[in-house]
Structure formats: C-alpha cells, structure tokens
C-alpha cells in the first residue's frame, strides 16, 4: 500500500515544454490526497527557486531539496548535509582553471561563480528558474553552508573532476550541467530520511523521476517510476515506466499502481 509519493519537478511534474503541471497530474494528486496519501517534492532545485508548482502547493507536506542535501517536513528540517568547504573550494578552483560557470547554492542564498551567459540562458530562459542572484559575491555565499554546486561543465570535465572530490557525488538532469552534492546527500537518502521521520516504510513509498539525479530515490522507494521521457538509465532503474509527462504520465502511473 502506497502511503507517500515523492515527485521530481522538472520533466516529471512540470512539462519542459509548457512549464506547467498537466491537468491530469493535478487531478491524480488531488485524488491521492483525498485517500490520505502524503505528497512530497523531491527536486534538484533549492527551496527558494521552487516556483512552478502552485497548482498542487496546498497538497505538499514536505520538500526534498538540492538533491537531498536539505529536507523539510512541514517547518522542520529532517536532513541537512552540506558539501565540505574544502571540496567547494576545489570545485571553484577547477571552474576557474577549466573556465566553466557554476551556480552556487547556499542555505539562504543562491549565486554564481565565473558567470557566463549559459546560466541565464538555461536557468531563466529555458527552465524558467528565477531567484539566482547574479551579483552576490562568492565571499558572501561562502558564509553559508553550501548545499549544492551546479557546474556548467562537460562530461569529460566532470570525469576529470569527480575523482578529486571523493566526498561528493554528481548527477545530471540536463546535458549542459551536473549537480554536485555531498556523498551523504542524494535523493535516495533524502527520501529515506523523510520516511524515517514519518515512520513510513520505504516499501510504502513511491518515487517518480526522469533524470539521472532521480535514480537513487527510484531505487530507494518501494516503487520507482520512470517517466516515458526519462533517459534509458532511469528507466532501467525503475519498477515501472509510465508514459511521457505530456501524455498523462503521472495519471497513468498512479492508475497502474492503484493509487487513484
């Protein structure tokens, strides 16, 4: 019996084409809530730039943010795992040496390092993400815990960087960038922390995703669902592959699982 649902946002709940939640997904979640199922957001986005889920906002009981680095149930933080500052400095030095841009996610602020137009092009103009302070200095940001770094680096640059920071992991949900978090922070760990806090078995959780950063929670949940628009690696990790987000994927999966 599914008691808790965990939804990625971009490409899972929210269409990459329309930047909205399909009406069928809103209806499915509405029906699930009526049956007493808990609903959680599980996103690579930090909390302050979750700006596109108003249609289901009243139904959400908690947030797994920054790929699991900061998890909230109600007003209570149930998991918090920043990147070690020495690793943050190493990554930023690599961004300087390799000349790529990077979004820096602090606990209370989000800024950039070695800014280039690809950040604004993808974040604001393609993904409709707002809330990044392009003028905030790195010194001000480093006064925060750093929850996540998003280098706009190539796969080759990622492969060269990651062995140098064994305390961290990376995941891609967009071809032009990856998200880096502490090795102790991923969506699977975040889901487990929320489930433990609520006293819900992992077997009674279902996770929905489409990107590489969703694989850990798809594997951790009792039922892992990959969207039809997901990558092959995500589909291989899932228990069930639903239809494309724009083809009623959420509703189709929830009907298949008997949730609605």
PDB file of C-alpha atoms in Angstrom:
ATOM      1  CA  UNK A   1       0.000   0.000   0.000  1.00  0.00           C
ATOM      2  CA  UNK A   2       1.477   3.355  -1.041  1.00  0.00           C
ATOM      3  CA  UNK A   3       1.382   5.919   1.758  1.00  0.00           C
ATOM      4  CA  UNK A   4       3.784   8.578   0.419  1.00  0.00           C
ATOM      5  CA  UNK A   5       4.554   9.926  -3.055  1.00  0.00           C
ATOM      6  CA  UNK A   6       7.809  11.682  -3.993  1.00  0.00           C
ATOM      7  CA  UNK A   7       7.841  13.727  -7.188  1.00  0.00           C
ATOM      8  CA  UNK A   8      10.728  15.270  -9.052  1.00  0.00           C
ATOM      9  CA  UNK A   9       9.724  18.611 -10.604  1.00  0.00           C
ATOM     10  CA  UNK A  10      11.344  19.385 -13.961  1.00  0.00           C
ATOM     11  CA  UNK A  11      10.414  16.797 -16.574  1.00  0.00           C
ATOM     12  CA  UNK A  12       8.338  14.772 -14.109  1.00  0.00           C
ATOM     13  CA  UNK A  13       5.676  17.022 -12.574  1.00  0.00           C
ATOM     14  CA  UNK A  14       6.311  20.073 -14.734  1.00  0.00           C
ATOM     15  CA  UNK A  15       6.447  19.834 -18.509  1.00  0.00           C
ATOM     16  CA  UNK A  16       9.683  21.098 -20.030  1.00  0.00           C
ATOM     17  CA  UNK A  17       7.584  22.379 -22.940  1.00  0.00           C
ATOM     18  CA  UNK A  18       4.778  24.233 -21.160  1.00  0.00           C
ATOM     19  CA  UNK A  19       6.471  24.885 -17.768  1.00  0.00           C
ATOM     20  CA  UNK A  20       3.213  23.826 -16.119  1.00  0.00           C
ATOM     21  CA  UNK A  21       1.859  20.737 -14.349  1.00  0.00           C
ATOM     22  CA  UNK A  22      -0.511  18.828 -16.663  1.00  0.00           C
ATOM     23  CA  UNK A  23      -4.137  18.945 -15.537  1.00  0.00           C
ATOM     24  CA  UNK A  24      -4.241  15.132 -15.350  1.00  0.00           C
ATOM     25  CA  UNK A  25      -1.322  15.143 -12.884  1.00  0.00           C
ATOM     26  CA  UNK A  26      -3.072  17.742 -10.713  1.00  0.00           C
ATOM     27  CA  UNK A  27      -6.199  15.573 -10.716  1.00  0.00           C
ATOM     28  CA  UNK A  28      -4.256  12.415  -9.851  1.00  0.00           C
ATOM     29  CA  UNK A  29      -2.527  14.098  -6.919  1.00  0.00           C
ATOM     30  CA  UNK A  30      -5.828  15.592  -5.748  1.00  0.00           C
ATOM     31  CA  UNK A  31      -7.389  12.120  -5.704  1.00  0.00           C
ATOM     32  CA  UNK A  32      -4.385  10.629  -3.894  1.00  0.00           C
ATOM     33  CA  UNK A  33      -4.596  13.282  -1.168  1.00  0.00           C
ATOM     34  CA  UNK A  34      -8.286  12.525  -0.694  1.00  0.00           C
ATOM     35  CA  UNK A  35      -7.293   8.935   0.020  1.00  0.00           C
ATOM     36  CA  UNK A  36      -4.818  10.066   2.677  1.00  0.00           C
ATOM     37  CA  UNK A  37      -1.599   9.624   0.677  1.00  0.00           C
ATOM     38  CA  UNK A  38       1.166  12.063   1.615  1.00  0.00           C
ATOM     39  CA  UNK A  39       2.791  14.111  -1.169  1.00  0.00           C
ATOM     40  CA  UNK A  40       6.396  15.328  -1.229  1.00  0.00           C
ATOM     41  CA  UNK A  41       8.530  17.231  -3.706  1.00  0.00           C
ATOM     42  CA  UNK A  42      11.956  15.724  -4.479  1.00  0.00           C
ATOM     43  CA  UNK A  43      13.990  18.102  -6.592  1.00  0.00           C
ATOM     44  CA  UNK A  44      17.456  19.220  -7.510  1.00  0.00           C
ATOM     45  CA  UNK A  45      16.234  22.764  -7.014  1.00  0.00           C
ATOM     46  CA  UNK A  46      16.884  24.504  -3.694  1.00  0.00           C
ATOM     47  CA  UNK A  47      13.714  25.542  -1.899  1.00  0.00           C
ATOM     48  CA  UNK A  48      13.964  29.218  -2.827  1.00  0.00           C
ATOM     49  CA  UNK A  49      13.680  28.583  -6.573  1.00  0.00           C
ATOM     50  CA  UNK A  50      10.760  26.147  -6.484  1.00  0.00           C
ATOM     51  CA  UNK A  51       8.439  28.480  -8.344  1.00  0.00           C
ATOM     52  CA  UNK A  52       6.363  26.338 -10.701  1.00  0.00           C
ATOM     53  CA  UNK A  53       4.143  24.027  -8.632  1.00  0.00           C
ATOM     54  CA  UNK A  54       1.396  26.384  -7.460  1.00  0.00           C
ATOM     55  CA  UNK A  55      -1.317  24.062  -8.805  1.00  0.00           C
ATOM     56  CA  UNK A  56      -0.512  21.426  -6.154  1.00  0.00           C
ATOM     57  CA  UNK A  57       1.001  23.632  -3.448  1.00  0.00           C
ATOM     58  CA  UNK A  58      -1.797  23.025  -0.881  1.00  0.00           C
ATOM     59  CA  UNK A  59      -1.198  19.263  -1.087  1.00  0.00           C
ATOM     60  CA  UNK A  60       2.540  19.217  -0.358  1.00  0.00           C
ATOM     61  CA  UNK A  61       3.648  18.116   3.107  1.00  0.00           C
ATOM     62  CA  UNK A  62       7.398  18.417   2.670  1.00  0.00           C
ATOM     63  CA  UNK A  63      10.328  19.031   0.382  1.00  0.00           C
ATOM     64  CA  UNK A  64      13.443  17.103  -0.502  1.00  0.00           C
ATOM     65  CA  UNK A  65      15.572  19.888  -1.996  1.00  0.00           C
ATOM     66  CA  UNK A  66      19.031  20.350  -3.505  1.00  0.00           C
ATOM     67  CA  UNK A  67      19.082  16.660  -4.459  1.00  0.00           C
ATOM     68  CA  UNK A  68      18.555  15.599  -0.853  1.00  0.00           C
ATOM     69  CA  UNK A  69      21.007  17.948   0.842  1.00  0.00           C
ATOM     70  CA  UNK A  70      18.217  19.797   2.667  1.00  0.00           C
ATOM     71  CA  UNK A  71      14.913  18.076   3.511  1.00  0.00           C
ATOM     72  CA  UNK A  72      11.916  19.626   5.245  1.00  0.00           C
ATOM     73  CA  UNK A  73       8.683  18.177   6.603  1.00  0.00           C
ATOM     74  CA  UNK A  74       6.272  20.953   7.497  1.00  0.00           C
ATOM     75  CA  UNK A  75       8.544  23.549   9.096  1.00  0.00           C
ATOM     76  CA  UNK A  76      11.041  21.022  10.454  1.00  0.00           C
ATOM     77  CA  UNK A  77      14.409  20.274   8.862  1.00  0.00           C
ATOM     78  CA  UNK A  78      14.833  16.497   8.944  1.00  0.00           C
ATOM     79  CA  UNK A  79      18.057  16.193   6.933  1.00  0.00           C
ATOM     80  CA  UNK A  80      20.834  18.684   6.238  1.00  0.00           C
ATOM     81  CA  UNK A  81      24.130  17.710   4.630  1.00  0.00           C
ATOM     82  CA  UNK A  82      26.267  20.452   3.037  1.00  0.00           C
ATOM     83  CA  UNK A  83      29.350  19.978   0.872  1.00  0.00           C
ATOM     84  CA  UNK A  84      32.625  20.179   2.847  1.00  0.00           C
ATOM     85  CA  UNK A  85      34.097  23.655   2.352  1.00  0.00           C
ATOM     86  CA  UNK A  86      37.437  22.234   1.185  1.00  0.00           C
ATOM     87  CA  UNK A  87      35.619  20.480  -1.665  1.00  0.00           C
ATOM     88  CA  UNK A  88      33.682  23.628  -2.519  1.00  0.00           C
ATOM     89  CA  UNK A  89      36.958  25.492  -2.876  1.00  0.00           C
ATOM     90  CA  UNK A  90      38.465  22.735  -5.030  1.00  0.00           C
ATOM     91  CA  UNK A  91      35.455  22.743  -7.375  1.00  0.00           C
ATOM     92  CA  UNK A  92      35.512  26.523  -7.728  1.00  0.00           C
ATOM     93  CA  UNK A  93      39.244  26.439  -8.431  1.00  0.00           C
ATOM     94  CA  UNK A  94      38.586  23.861 -11.141  1.00  0.00           C
ATOM     95  CA  UNK A  95      35.886  26.128 -12.609  1.00  0.00           C
ATOM     96  CA  UNK A  96      38.482  28.889 -12.824  1.00  0.00           C
ATOM     97  CA  UNK A  97      41.147  26.648 -14.363  1.00  0.00           C
ATOM     98  CA  UNK A  98      38.776  24.982 -16.834  1.00  0.00           C
ATOM     99  CA  UNK A  99      36.811  28.214 -17.377  1.00  0.00           C
ATOM    100  CA  UNK A 100      33.268  26.970 -16.826  1.00  0.00           C
ATOM    101  CA  UNK A 101      30.470  28.709 -14.940  1.00  0.00           C
ATOM    102  CA  UNK A 102      28.856  27.415 -11.768  1.00  0.00           C
ATOM    103  CA  UNK A 103      25.689  28.033  -9.764  1.00  0.00           C
ATOM    104  CA  UNK A 104      26.396  28.038  -6.016  1.00  0.00           C
ATOM    105  CA  UNK A 105      23.524  27.040  -3.735  1.00  0.00           C
ATOM    106  CA  UNK A 106      23.899  28.248  -0.184  1.00  0.00           C
ATOM    107  CA  UNK A 107      21.453  27.529   2.606  1.00  0.00           C
ATOM    108  CA  UNK A 108      19.966  31.019   2.424  1.00  0.00           C
ATOM    109  CA  UNK A 109      21.140  32.398  -0.934  1.00  0.00           C
ATOM    110  CA  UNK A 110      21.925  31.300  -4.489  1.00  0.00           C
ATOM    111  CA  UNK A 111      24.578  32.942  -6.621  1.00  0.00           C
ATOM    112  CA  UNK A 112      27.049  32.242  -9.379  1.00  0.00           C
ATOM    113  CA  UNK A 113      30.769  31.804  -9.855  1.00  0.00           C
ATOM    114  CA  UNK A 114      32.678  32.614 -13.036  1.00  0.00           C
ATOM    115  CA  UNK A 115      29.383  33.742 -14.544  1.00  0.00           C
ATOM    116  CA  UNK A 116      28.677  33.096 -18.219  1.00  0.00           C
ATOM    117  CA  UNK A 117      25.502  33.608 -20.214  1.00  0.00           C
ATOM    118  CA  UNK A 118      24.763  29.872 -20.327  1.00  0.00           C
ATOM    119  CA  UNK A 119      23.468  30.129 -16.743  1.00  0.00           C
ATOM    120  CA  UNK A 120      20.829  32.717 -17.624  1.00  0.00           C
ATOM    121  CA  UNK A 121      20.097  31.087 -20.998  1.00  0.00           C
ATOM    122  CA  UNK A 122      19.273  27.740 -19.433  1.00  0.00           C
ATOM    123  CA  UNK A 123      18.021  28.667 -15.960  1.00  0.00           C
ATOM    124  CA  UNK A 124      15.816  31.660 -16.745  1.00  0.00           C
ATOM    125  CA  UNK A 125      15.057  31.416 -20.448  1.00  0.00           C
ATOM    126  CA  UNK A 126      14.784  27.635 -20.853  1.00  0.00           C
ATOM    127  CA  UNK A 127      13.801  26.263 -17.427  1.00  0.00           C
ATOM    128  CA  UNK A 128      12.003  29.397 -16.159  1.00  0.00           C
ATOM    129  CA  UNK A 129      14.074  29.321 -12.957  1.00  0.00           C
ATOM    130  CA  UNK A 130      14.289  32.628 -11.112  1.00  0.00           C
ATOM    131  CA  UNK A 131      15.841  33.612  -7.794  1.00  0.00           C
ATOM    132  CA  UNK A 132      19.544  33.360  -8.658  1.00  0.00           C
ATOM    133  CA  UNK A 133      21.400  36.479  -7.511  1.00  0.00           C
ATOM    134  CA  UNK A 134      23.872  37.194 -10.296  1.00  0.00           C
ATOM    135  CA  UNK A 135      25.507  39.961  -8.259  1.00  0.00           C
ATOM    136  CA  UNK A 136      26.105  38.137  -4.985  1.00  0.00           C
ATOM    137  CA  UNK A 137      29.826  37.731  -4.274  1.00  0.00           C
ATOM    138  CA  UNK A 138      31.366  34.339  -3.657  1.00  0.00           C
ATOM    139  CA  UNK A 139      32.678  35.590  -0.305  1.00  0.00           C
ATOM    140  CA  UNK A 140      29.125  36.295   0.819  1.00  0.00           C
ATOM    141  CA  UNK A 141      27.956  32.913  -0.430  1.00  0.00           C
ATOM    142  CA  UNK A 142      30.736  31.081   1.390  1.00  0.00           C
ATOM    143  CA  UNK A 143      29.389  32.382   4.691  1.00  0.00           C
ATOM    144  CA  UNK A 144      26.525  29.897   4.127  1.00  0.00           C
ATOM    145  CA  UNK A 145      26.586  26.141   4.233  1.00  0.00           C
ATOM    146  CA  UNK A 146      26.910  25.189   0.550  1.00  0.00           C
ATOM    147  CA  UNK A 147      24.264  22.593  -0.221  1.00  0.00           C
ATOM    148  CA  UNK A 148      24.895  22.119  -3.927  1.00  0.00           C
ATOM    149  CA  UNK A 149      27.109  23.272  -6.779  1.00  0.00           C
ATOM    150  CA  UNK A 150      25.957  23.181 -10.386  1.00  0.00           C
ATOM    151  CA  UNK A 151      28.944  23.378 -12.727  1.00  0.00           C
ATOM    152  CA  UNK A 152      28.147  24.005 -16.392  1.00  0.00           C
ATOM    153  CA  UNK A 153      30.862  21.530 -17.303  1.00  0.00           C
ATOM    154  CA  UNK A 154      31.191  18.889 -19.979  1.00  0.00           C
ATOM    155  CA  UNK A 155      31.008  15.175 -19.241  1.00  0.00           C
ATOM    156  CA  UNK A 156      34.760  14.977 -19.834  1.00  0.00           C
ATOM    157  CA  UNK A 157      35.395  17.769 -17.316  1.00  0.00           C
ATOM    158  CA  UNK A 158      33.091  16.020 -14.852  1.00  0.00           C
ATOM    159  CA  UNK A 159      35.014  12.757 -15.254  1.00  0.00           C
ATOM    160  CA  UNK A 160      38.282  14.560 -14.523  1.00  0.00           C
ATOM    161  CA  UNK A 161      36.887  16.442 -11.515  1.00  0.00           C
ATOM    162  CA  UNK A 162      34.930  13.861  -9.546  1.00  0.00           C
ATOM    163  CA  UNK A 163      37.833  11.529  -8.593  1.00  0.00           C
ATOM    164  CA  UNK A 164      39.416  14.537  -6.875  1.00  0.00           C
ATOM    165  CA  UNK A 165      36.419  15.019  -4.555  1.00  0.00           C
ATOM    166  CA  UNK A 166      35.558  11.556  -3.169  1.00  0.00           C
ATOM    167  CA  UNK A 167      33.341  13.141  -0.507  1.00  0.00           C
ATOM    168  CA  UNK A 168      30.946  14.286  -3.252  1.00  0.00           C
ATOM    169  CA  UNK A 169      28.682  12.821  -5.930  1.00  0.00           C
ATOM    170  CA  UNK A 170      27.414  14.254  -9.191  1.00  0.00           C
ATOM    171  CA  UNK A 171      24.233  13.729 -11.190  1.00  0.00           C
ATOM    172  CA  UNK A 172      22.961  15.183 -14.453  1.00  0.00           C
ATOM    173  CA  UNK A 173      19.380  16.061 -15.306  1.00  0.00           C
ATOM    174  CA  UNK A 174      20.358  18.443 -18.118  1.00  0.00           C
ATOM    175  CA  UNK A 175      23.027  17.820 -20.762  1.00  0.00           C
ATOM    176  CA  UNK A 176      24.814  21.119 -20.098  1.00  0.00           C
ATOM    177  CA  UNK A 177      25.356  20.837 -16.340  1.00  0.00           C
ATOM    178  CA  UNK A 178      25.585  18.475 -13.385  1.00  0.00           C
ATOM    179  CA  UNK A 179      24.607  18.872  -9.729  1.00  0.00           C
ATOM    180  CA  UNK A 180      27.262  18.146  -7.114  1.00  0.00           C
ATOM    181  CA  UNK A 181      26.321  17.397  -3.518  1.00  0.00           C
ATOM    182  CA  UNK A 182      27.911  15.734  -0.526  1.00  0.00           C
ATOM    183  CA  UNK A 183      28.239  11.967  -0.952  1.00  0.00           C
ATOM    184  CA  UNK A 184      25.886  11.717   2.020  1.00  0.00           C
ATOM    185  CA  UNK A 185      23.217  13.716   0.169  1.00  0.00           C
ATOM    186  CA  UNK A 186      21.210  12.329  -2.704  1.00  0.00           C
ATOM    187  CA  UNK A 187      17.514  11.907  -3.360  1.00  0.00           C
ATOM    188  CA  UNK A 188      17.521   8.342  -2.105  1.00  0.00           C
ATOM    189  CA  UNK A 189      18.979   9.339   1.270  1.00  0.00           C
ATOM    190  CA  UNK A 190      16.607  12.283   1.468  1.00  0.00           C
ATOM    191  CA  UNK A 191      13.602  10.073   0.779  1.00  0.00           C
ATOM    192  CA  UNK A 192      14.773   7.627   3.448  1.00  0.00           C
ATOM    193  CA  UNK A 193      15.229  10.446   5.988  1.00  0.00           C
ATOM    194  CA  UNK A 194      11.708  11.762   5.386  1.00  0.00           C
ATOM    195  CA  UNK A 195      10.190   8.281   5.526  1.00  0.00           C
ATOM    196  CA  UNK A 196      12.004   7.528   8.797  1.00  0.00           C
ATOM    197  CA  UNK A 197      10.856  10.847  10.279  1.00  0.00           C
ATOM    198  CA  UNK A 198       7.256   9.972   9.415  1.00  0.00           C
ATOM    199  CA  UNK A 199       7.527   6.344  10.483  1.00  0.00           C
ATOM    200  CA  UNK A 200       6.677   5.119   6.980  1.00  0.00           C
ATOM    201  CA  UNK A 201       8.378   2.067   5.494  1.00  0.00           C
ATOM    202  CA  UNK A 202      10.309   2.570   2.255  1.00  0.00           C
ATOM    203  CA  UNK A 203       8.130  -0.194   0.809  1.00  0.00           C
ATOM    204  CA  UNK A 204       5.152   2.128   1.218  1.00  0.00           C
ATOM    205  CA  UNK A 205       6.803   4.943  -0.758  1.00  0.00           C
ATOM    206  CA  UNK A 206       6.639   5.600  -4.496  1.00  0.00           C
ATOM    207  CA  UNK A 207       9.120   7.877  -6.300  1.00  0.00           C
ATOM    208  CA  UNK A 208       8.662   9.471  -9.724  1.00  0.00           C
ATOM    209  CA  UNK A 209      11.511  10.867 -11.831  1.00  0.00           C
ATOM    210  CA  UNK A 210      13.049  11.385 -15.238  1.00  0.00           C
ATOM    211  CA  UNK A 211      16.682  12.430 -14.710  1.00  0.00           C
ATOM    212  CA  UNK A 212      19.933  10.907 -13.552  1.00  0.00           C
ATOM    213  CA  UNK A 213      19.588  12.604 -10.184  1.00  0.00           C
ATOM    214  CA  UNK A 214      16.345  10.663  -9.627  1.00  0.00           C
ATOM    215  CA  UNK A 215      17.889   7.193  -9.880  1.00  0.00           C
ATOM    216  CA  UNK A 216      18.846   6.937  -6.196  1.00  0.00           C
ATOM    217  CA  UNK A 217      15.295   7.638  -4.990  1.00  0.00           C
ATOM    218  CA  UNK A 218      13.725   5.438  -7.670  1.00  0.00           C
ATOM    219  CA  UNK A 219      15.880   2.627  -6.310  1.00  0.00           C
ATOM    220  CA  UNK A 220      15.263   3.517  -2.655  1.00  0.00           C
ATOM    221  CA  UNK A 221      11.470   3.632  -2.856  1.00  0.00           C
ATOM    222  CA  UNK A 222       9.301   0.549  -2.684  1.00  0.00           C
ATOM    223  CA  UNK A 223       8.048   1.512  -6.150  1.00  0.00           C
ATOM    224  CA  UNK A 224      10.198   3.538  -8.529  1.00  0.00           C
ATOM    225  CA  UNK A 225       8.515   5.118 -11.560  1.00  0.00           C
ATOM    226  CA  UNK A 226      10.350   6.489 -14.581  1.00  0.00           C
ATOM    227  CA  UNK A 227       8.605   8.911 -16.905  1.00  0.00           C
ATOM    228  CA  UNK A 228       8.312   7.977 -20.565  1.00  0.00           C
ATOM    229  CA  UNK A 229      10.577  10.932 -21.368  1.00  0.00           C
ATOM    230  CA  UNK A 230      13.284   9.669 -18.957  1.00  0.00           C
ATOM    231  CA  UNK A 231      16.714   8.528 -20.029  1.00  0.00           C
ATOM    232  CA  UNK A 232      17.428   4.840 -20.521  1.00  0.00           C
ATOM    233  CA  UNK A 233      19.463   4.642 -17.305  1.00  0.00           C
ATOM    234  CA  UNK A 234      16.490   5.960 -15.315  1.00  0.00           C
ATOM    235  CA  UNK A 235      14.093   3.539 -16.986  1.00  0.00           C
ATOM    236  CA  UNK A 236      16.403   0.615 -16.229  1.00  0.00           C
ATOM    237  CA  UNK A 237      16.408   1.555 -12.525  1.00  0.00           C
ATOM    238  CA  UNK A 238      12.604   1.794 -12.319  1.00  0.00           C
ATOM    239  CA  UNK A 239       9.985  -0.767 -11.397  1.00  0.00           C
ATOM    240  CA  UNK A 240       7.543   0.795 -13.853  1.00  0.00           C
ATOM    241  CA  UNK A 241       7.925   3.064 -16.878  1.00  0.00           C
ATOM    242  CA  UNK A 242       4.931   5.308 -17.485  1.00  0.00           C
ATOM    243  CA  UNK A 243       4.073   7.471 -20.472  1.00  0.00           C
ATOM    244  CA  UNK A 244       5.620  10.853 -21.348  1.00  0.00           C
ATOM    245  CA  UNK A 245       4.898  13.723 -18.989  1.00  0.00           C
ATOM    246  CA  UNK A 246       2.873  15.416 -21.741  1.00  0.00           C
ATOM    247  CA  UNK A 247       0.904  12.194 -22.335  1.00  0.00           C
ATOM    248  CA  UNK A 248      -0.623  11.985 -18.831  1.00  0.00           C
ATOM    249  CA  UNK A 249       2.375  10.111 -17.422  1.00  0.00           C
ATOM    250  CA  UNK A 250       1.626  10.830 -13.749  1.00  0.00           C
ATOM    251  CA  UNK A 251      -2.038   9.862 -14.006  1.00  0.00           C
ATOM    252  CA  UNK A 252      -1.207   6.721 -15.986  1.00  0.00           C
ATOM    253  CA  UNK A 253       1.327   5.580 -13.376  1.00  0.00           C
ATOM    254  CA  UNK A 254      -0.922   6.290 -10.419  1.00  0.00           C
ATOM    255  CA  UNK A 255      -3.773   4.390 -12.033  1.00  0.00           C
ATOM    256  CA  UNK A 256      -1.423   1.491 -12.762  1.00  0.00           C
ATOM    257  CA  UNK A 257      -0.307   1.430  -9.114  1.00  0.00           C
ATOM    258  CA  UNK A 258      -3.880   1.598  -7.825  1.00  0.00           C
ATOM    259  CA  UNK A 259      -3.320   4.910  -6.065  1.00  0.00           C
ATOM    260  CA  UNK A 260      -6.205   6.579  -7.913  1.00  0.00           C
TER     261      UNK A 260
END
